[in-house]
Coordinates of C-alpha atoms and ligand atoms in Angstrom, one line a residue:
X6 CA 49.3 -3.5 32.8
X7 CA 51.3 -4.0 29.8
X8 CA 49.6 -1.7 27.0
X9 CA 50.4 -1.2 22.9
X10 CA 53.9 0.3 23.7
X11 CA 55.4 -1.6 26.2
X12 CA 54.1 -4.5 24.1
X13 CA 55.7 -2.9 21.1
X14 CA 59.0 -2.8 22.9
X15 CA 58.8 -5.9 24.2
X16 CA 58.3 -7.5 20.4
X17 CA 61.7 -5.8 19.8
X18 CA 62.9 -6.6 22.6
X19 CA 62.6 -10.1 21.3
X20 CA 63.2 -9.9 18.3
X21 CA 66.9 -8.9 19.1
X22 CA 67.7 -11.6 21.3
X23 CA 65.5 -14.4 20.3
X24 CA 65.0 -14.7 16.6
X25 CA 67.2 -17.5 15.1
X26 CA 67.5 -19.2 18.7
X27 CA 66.5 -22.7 18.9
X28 CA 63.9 -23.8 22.1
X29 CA 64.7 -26.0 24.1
X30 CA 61.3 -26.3 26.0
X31 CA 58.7 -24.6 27.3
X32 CA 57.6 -25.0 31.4
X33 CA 54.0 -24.0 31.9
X34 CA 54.3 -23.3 35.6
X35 CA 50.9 -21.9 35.8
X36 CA 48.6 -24.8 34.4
X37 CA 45.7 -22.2 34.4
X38 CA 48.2 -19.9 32.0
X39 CA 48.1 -21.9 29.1
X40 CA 44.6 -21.9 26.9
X41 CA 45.1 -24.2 24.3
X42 CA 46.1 -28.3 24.4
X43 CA 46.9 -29.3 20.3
X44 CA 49.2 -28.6 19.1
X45 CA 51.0 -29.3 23.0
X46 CA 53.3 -27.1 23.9
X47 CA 56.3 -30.0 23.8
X48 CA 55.7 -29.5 19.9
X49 CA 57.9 -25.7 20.4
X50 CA 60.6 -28.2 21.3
X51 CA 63.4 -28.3 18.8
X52 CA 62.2 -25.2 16.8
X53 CA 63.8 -22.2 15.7
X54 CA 62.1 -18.5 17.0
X55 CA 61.9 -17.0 13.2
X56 CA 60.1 -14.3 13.9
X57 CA 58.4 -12.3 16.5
X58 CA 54.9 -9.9 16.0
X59 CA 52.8 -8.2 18.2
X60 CA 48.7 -7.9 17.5
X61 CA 47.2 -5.4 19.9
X62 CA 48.7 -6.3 23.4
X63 CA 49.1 -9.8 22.5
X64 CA 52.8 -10.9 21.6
X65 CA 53.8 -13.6 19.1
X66 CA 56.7 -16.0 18.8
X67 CA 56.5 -17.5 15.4
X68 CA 58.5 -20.8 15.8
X69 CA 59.1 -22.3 12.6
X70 CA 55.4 -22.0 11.7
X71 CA 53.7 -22.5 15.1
X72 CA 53.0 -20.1 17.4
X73 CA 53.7 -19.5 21.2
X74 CA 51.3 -16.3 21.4
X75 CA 51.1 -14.4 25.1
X76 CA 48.8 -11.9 26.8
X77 CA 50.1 -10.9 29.4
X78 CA 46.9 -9.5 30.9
X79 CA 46.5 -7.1 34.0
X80 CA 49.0 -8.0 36.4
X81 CA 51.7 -10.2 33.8
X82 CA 55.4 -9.3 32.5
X83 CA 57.9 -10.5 30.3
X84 CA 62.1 -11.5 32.2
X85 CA 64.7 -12.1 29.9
X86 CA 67.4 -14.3 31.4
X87 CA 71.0 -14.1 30.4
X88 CA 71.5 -18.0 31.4
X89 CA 68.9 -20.1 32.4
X90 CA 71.2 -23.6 32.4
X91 CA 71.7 -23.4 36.5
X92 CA 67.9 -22.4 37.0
X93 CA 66.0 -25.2 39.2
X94 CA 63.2 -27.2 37.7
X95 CA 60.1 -25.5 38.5
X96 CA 57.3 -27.0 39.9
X97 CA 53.7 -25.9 40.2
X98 CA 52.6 -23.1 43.1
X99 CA 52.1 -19.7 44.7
X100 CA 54.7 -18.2 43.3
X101 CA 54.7 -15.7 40.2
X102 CA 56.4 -17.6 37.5
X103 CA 53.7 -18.8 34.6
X104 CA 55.7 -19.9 32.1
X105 CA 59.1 -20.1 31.1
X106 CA 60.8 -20.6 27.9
X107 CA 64.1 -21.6 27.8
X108 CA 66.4 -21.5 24.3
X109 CA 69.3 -23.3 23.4
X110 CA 72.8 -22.3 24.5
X111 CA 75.0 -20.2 22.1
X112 CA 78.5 -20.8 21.6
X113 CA 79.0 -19.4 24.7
X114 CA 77.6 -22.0 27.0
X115 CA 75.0 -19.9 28.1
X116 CA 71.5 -20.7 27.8
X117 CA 69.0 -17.9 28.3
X118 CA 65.5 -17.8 28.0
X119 CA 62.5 -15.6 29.3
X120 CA 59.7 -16.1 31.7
X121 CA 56.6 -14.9 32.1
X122 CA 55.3 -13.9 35.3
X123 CA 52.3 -12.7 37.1
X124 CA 51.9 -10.7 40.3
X125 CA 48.6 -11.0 42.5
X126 CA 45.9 -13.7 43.3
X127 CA 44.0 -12.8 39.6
X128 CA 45.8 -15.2 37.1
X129 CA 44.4 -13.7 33.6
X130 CA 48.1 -14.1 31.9
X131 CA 47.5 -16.5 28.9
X132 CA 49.2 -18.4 26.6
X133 CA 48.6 -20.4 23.0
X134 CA 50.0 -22.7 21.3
X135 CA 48.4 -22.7 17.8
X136 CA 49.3 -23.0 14.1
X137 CA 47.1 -19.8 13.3
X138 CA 47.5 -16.7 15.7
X139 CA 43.9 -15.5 14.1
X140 CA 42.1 -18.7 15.3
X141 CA 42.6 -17.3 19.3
X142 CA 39.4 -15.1 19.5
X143 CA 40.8 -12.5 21.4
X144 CA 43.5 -11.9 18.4
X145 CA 40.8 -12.5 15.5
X146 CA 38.4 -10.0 17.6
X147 CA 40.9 -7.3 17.7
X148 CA 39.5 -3.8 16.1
X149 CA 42.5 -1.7 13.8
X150 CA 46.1 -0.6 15.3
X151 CA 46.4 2.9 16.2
X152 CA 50.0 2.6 14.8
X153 CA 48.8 0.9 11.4
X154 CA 48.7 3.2 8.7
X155 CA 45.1 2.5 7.7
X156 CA 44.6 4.3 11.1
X157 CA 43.4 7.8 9.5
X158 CA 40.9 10.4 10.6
X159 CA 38.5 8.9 8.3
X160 CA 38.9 5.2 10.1
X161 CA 38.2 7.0 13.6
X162 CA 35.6 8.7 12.2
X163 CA 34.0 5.6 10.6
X164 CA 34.7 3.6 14.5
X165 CA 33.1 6.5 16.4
X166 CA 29.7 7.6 14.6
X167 CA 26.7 6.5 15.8
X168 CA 28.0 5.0 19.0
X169 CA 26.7 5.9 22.3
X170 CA 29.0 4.7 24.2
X171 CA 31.4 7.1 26.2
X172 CA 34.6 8.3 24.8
X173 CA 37.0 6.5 27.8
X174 CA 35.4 3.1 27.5
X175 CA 35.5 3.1 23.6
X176 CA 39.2 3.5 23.7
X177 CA 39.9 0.9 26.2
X178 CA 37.6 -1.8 24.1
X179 CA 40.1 -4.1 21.9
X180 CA 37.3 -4.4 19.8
X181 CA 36.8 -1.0 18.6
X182 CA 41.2 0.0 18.6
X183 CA 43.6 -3.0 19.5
X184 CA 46.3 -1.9 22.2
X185 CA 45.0 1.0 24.5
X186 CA 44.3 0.3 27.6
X187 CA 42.9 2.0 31.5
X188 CA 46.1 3.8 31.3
X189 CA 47.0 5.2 27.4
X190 CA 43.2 5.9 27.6
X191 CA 43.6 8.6 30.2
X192 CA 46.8 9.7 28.1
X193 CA 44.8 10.1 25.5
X194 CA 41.8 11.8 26.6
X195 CA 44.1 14.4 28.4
X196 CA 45.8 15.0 25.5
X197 CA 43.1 15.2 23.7
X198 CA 41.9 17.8 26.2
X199 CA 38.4 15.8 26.2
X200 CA 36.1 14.6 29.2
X201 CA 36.4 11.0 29.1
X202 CA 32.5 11.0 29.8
X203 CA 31.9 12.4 26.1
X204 CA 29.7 10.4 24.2
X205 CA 31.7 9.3 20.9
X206 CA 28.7 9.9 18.6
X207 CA 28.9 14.1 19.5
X208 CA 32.4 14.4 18.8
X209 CA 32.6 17.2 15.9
X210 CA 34.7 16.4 13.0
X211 CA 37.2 18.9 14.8
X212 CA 36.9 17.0 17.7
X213 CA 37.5 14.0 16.3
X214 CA 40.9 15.0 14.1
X215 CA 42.5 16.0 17.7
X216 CA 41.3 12.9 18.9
X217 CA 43.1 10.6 16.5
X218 CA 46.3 13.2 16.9
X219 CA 46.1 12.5 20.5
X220 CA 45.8 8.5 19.9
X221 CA 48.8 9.2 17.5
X222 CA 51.1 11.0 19.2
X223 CA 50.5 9.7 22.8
X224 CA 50.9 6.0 21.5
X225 CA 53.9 6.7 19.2
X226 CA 55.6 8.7 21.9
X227 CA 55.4 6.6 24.6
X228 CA 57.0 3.7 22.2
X229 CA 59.8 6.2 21.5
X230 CA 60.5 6.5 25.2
X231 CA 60.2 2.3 25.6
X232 CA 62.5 1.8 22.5
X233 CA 65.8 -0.1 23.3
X234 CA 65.0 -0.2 26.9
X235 CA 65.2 -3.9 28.3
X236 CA 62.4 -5.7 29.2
X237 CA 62.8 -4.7 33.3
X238 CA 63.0 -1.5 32.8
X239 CA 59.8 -1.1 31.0
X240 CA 57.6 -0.5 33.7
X241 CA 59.3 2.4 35.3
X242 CA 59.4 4.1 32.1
X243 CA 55.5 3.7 31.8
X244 CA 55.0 4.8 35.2
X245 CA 57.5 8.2 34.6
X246 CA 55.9 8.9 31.2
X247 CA 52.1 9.1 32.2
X248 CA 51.0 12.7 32.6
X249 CA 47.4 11.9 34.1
X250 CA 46.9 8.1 34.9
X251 CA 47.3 7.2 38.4
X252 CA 48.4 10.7 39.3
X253 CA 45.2 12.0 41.0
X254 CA 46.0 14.4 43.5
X255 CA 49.4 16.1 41.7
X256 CA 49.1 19.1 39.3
X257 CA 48.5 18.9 36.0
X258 CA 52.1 19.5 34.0
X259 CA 49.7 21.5 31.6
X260 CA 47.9 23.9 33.8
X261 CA 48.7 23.1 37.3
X262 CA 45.2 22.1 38.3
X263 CA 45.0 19.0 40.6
X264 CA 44.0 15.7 38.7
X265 CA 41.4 14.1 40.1
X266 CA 39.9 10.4 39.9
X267 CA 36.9 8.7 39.6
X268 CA 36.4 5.0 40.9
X269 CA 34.8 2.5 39.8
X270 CA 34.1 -1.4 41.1
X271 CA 37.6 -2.6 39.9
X272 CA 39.1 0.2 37.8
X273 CA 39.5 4.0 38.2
X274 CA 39.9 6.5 36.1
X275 CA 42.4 10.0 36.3
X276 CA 42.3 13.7 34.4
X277 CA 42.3 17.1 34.6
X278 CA 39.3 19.2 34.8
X279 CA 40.6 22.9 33.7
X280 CA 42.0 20.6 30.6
X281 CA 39.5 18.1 29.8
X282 CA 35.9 19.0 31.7
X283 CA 35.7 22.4 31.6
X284 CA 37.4 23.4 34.9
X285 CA 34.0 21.1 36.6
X286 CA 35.1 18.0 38.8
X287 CA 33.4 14.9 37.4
X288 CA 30.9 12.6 40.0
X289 CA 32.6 10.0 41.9
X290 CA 29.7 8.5 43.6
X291 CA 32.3 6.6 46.3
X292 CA 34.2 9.8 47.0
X293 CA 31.0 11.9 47.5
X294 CA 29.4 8.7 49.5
X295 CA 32.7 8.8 51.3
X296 CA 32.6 12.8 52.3
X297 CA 28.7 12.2 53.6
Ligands
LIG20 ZN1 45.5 20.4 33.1

């Protein structure tokens, strides 16, 4: 799943290749895909792409005004095409393509464009059309960015105390920090050398400066690595940056322990014990039902 950083790139991505091109149309392949009906999404038609932004994983074409903004949920990713003027009209199906925006061609002759797709039988990839990128609830609910510069100790701080909730699910909630995700969480946490069970309201104020380090660094590292890189190969660099997230079984690059994993209905979590528990593997109720 797309998190802040290969959003991030993805915005400049964009940016580079898009901003000042005219649309030519927008194909919703994916009827389910597309959340809003006025303004239609014929009215992107004719407009020039002045701008491109990102709000926590959401990205945001500003077209003249009006806004295409995408989430490219669980499963969802962003193609650039070089030339898009030989590509077949799409019609509805199985396939992966949601949506796909084609821009005007350059002096060139080509016409290239971008489409969004999304792998598996979940469709969760959405897109709006709308005048007001704060009006889409998901965007206006979105808590601070870890990379905005209001993001201080003191902001954690004032986010975690009093909350009872644990540490790994806090992160994850776009509510509370807009971006992070299953997998950044585990980065975090790891980095952070912290169970991901902790509850955030016991976090000392110790605890809660390498915390926001970890959040920091983690983030602003991984969009370092993702910087420049096109869209495709995005996903491997993820993949070969993550030090605990879907690694259980491998040592940890820290201390050579084995990461381990604990599952839950439709998400599972990874980290190392000698750097985050105490050296004491946490419960996995299906593994231990499993070993029975
Ligand atoms: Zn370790």
């Amino acid at each position: 799943m797309p998190e802040l950083p290969e959003v991030e790139s993805l915005t400049h991505f964009l940016r580079e290749r898009a901003v000042g091109r005219t649309v030519l149309g927008v194909d919703v392949v994916a009827i389910q895909a597309l959340k809003t009906f006025d303004p239609p999404v014929t009215a992107l038609g004719g407009l020039t792409i002045t701008g491109v932004a990102r709000h926590g994983k959401f990205l945001d074409l500003d077209c003249d005004g009006l806004h295409l903004v995408i989430h490219l949920a669980r499963a969802g990713w962003l193609r650039w095409r070089d030339d898009l003027s030989g590509a077949k009209p799409v019609r509805p199906g199985k396939g992966p393509l949601a949506v796909r925006v084609r821009l005007a061609p350059d002096e060139e002759g080509l016409a290239p464009g971008f489409e969004l797709t999304e792998a598996g039988t979940q469709k969760r990839l959405a897109a709006y059309v709308t005048k007001n990128p704060d009006e889409i609830p998901g965007v206006a609910a979105l808590g601070p960015d870890p990379l905005d510069e209001s993001f201080t100790v003191d902001a954690l701080k004032g986010i975690l105390g009093g909350s009872r909730t644990q540490i790994k699910g806090l992160l994850r909630d776009q509510k509370i920090i807009a971006g992070i995700g299953n997998a950044y969480s585990d980065e975090v946490l790891h980095a952070a050398k912290m169970s991901p069970f902790k509850i955030a309201a016991t976090l000392t104020d110790a605890q809660i400066a390498d915390l926001h380090e970890a959040i920091v660094t983690t983030l602003g590292e991984a969009v370092e690595r993702a910087h420049g890189l096109a869209a495709k190969d995005l996903k491997a660099e993820k993949k070969s940056g993550l030090r605990v997230h879907n690694r259980a079984g491998q040592p940890c690059d820290v201390c050579g322990d084995t990461i381990r994993e604990v599952s839950f209905a439709d998400s599972s979590l990874q980290y190392c014990p000698t750097c985050q528990t105490g050296g004491k593997p946490l419960a996995d109720r299906r593994l231990s039902r499993l070993l029975k």
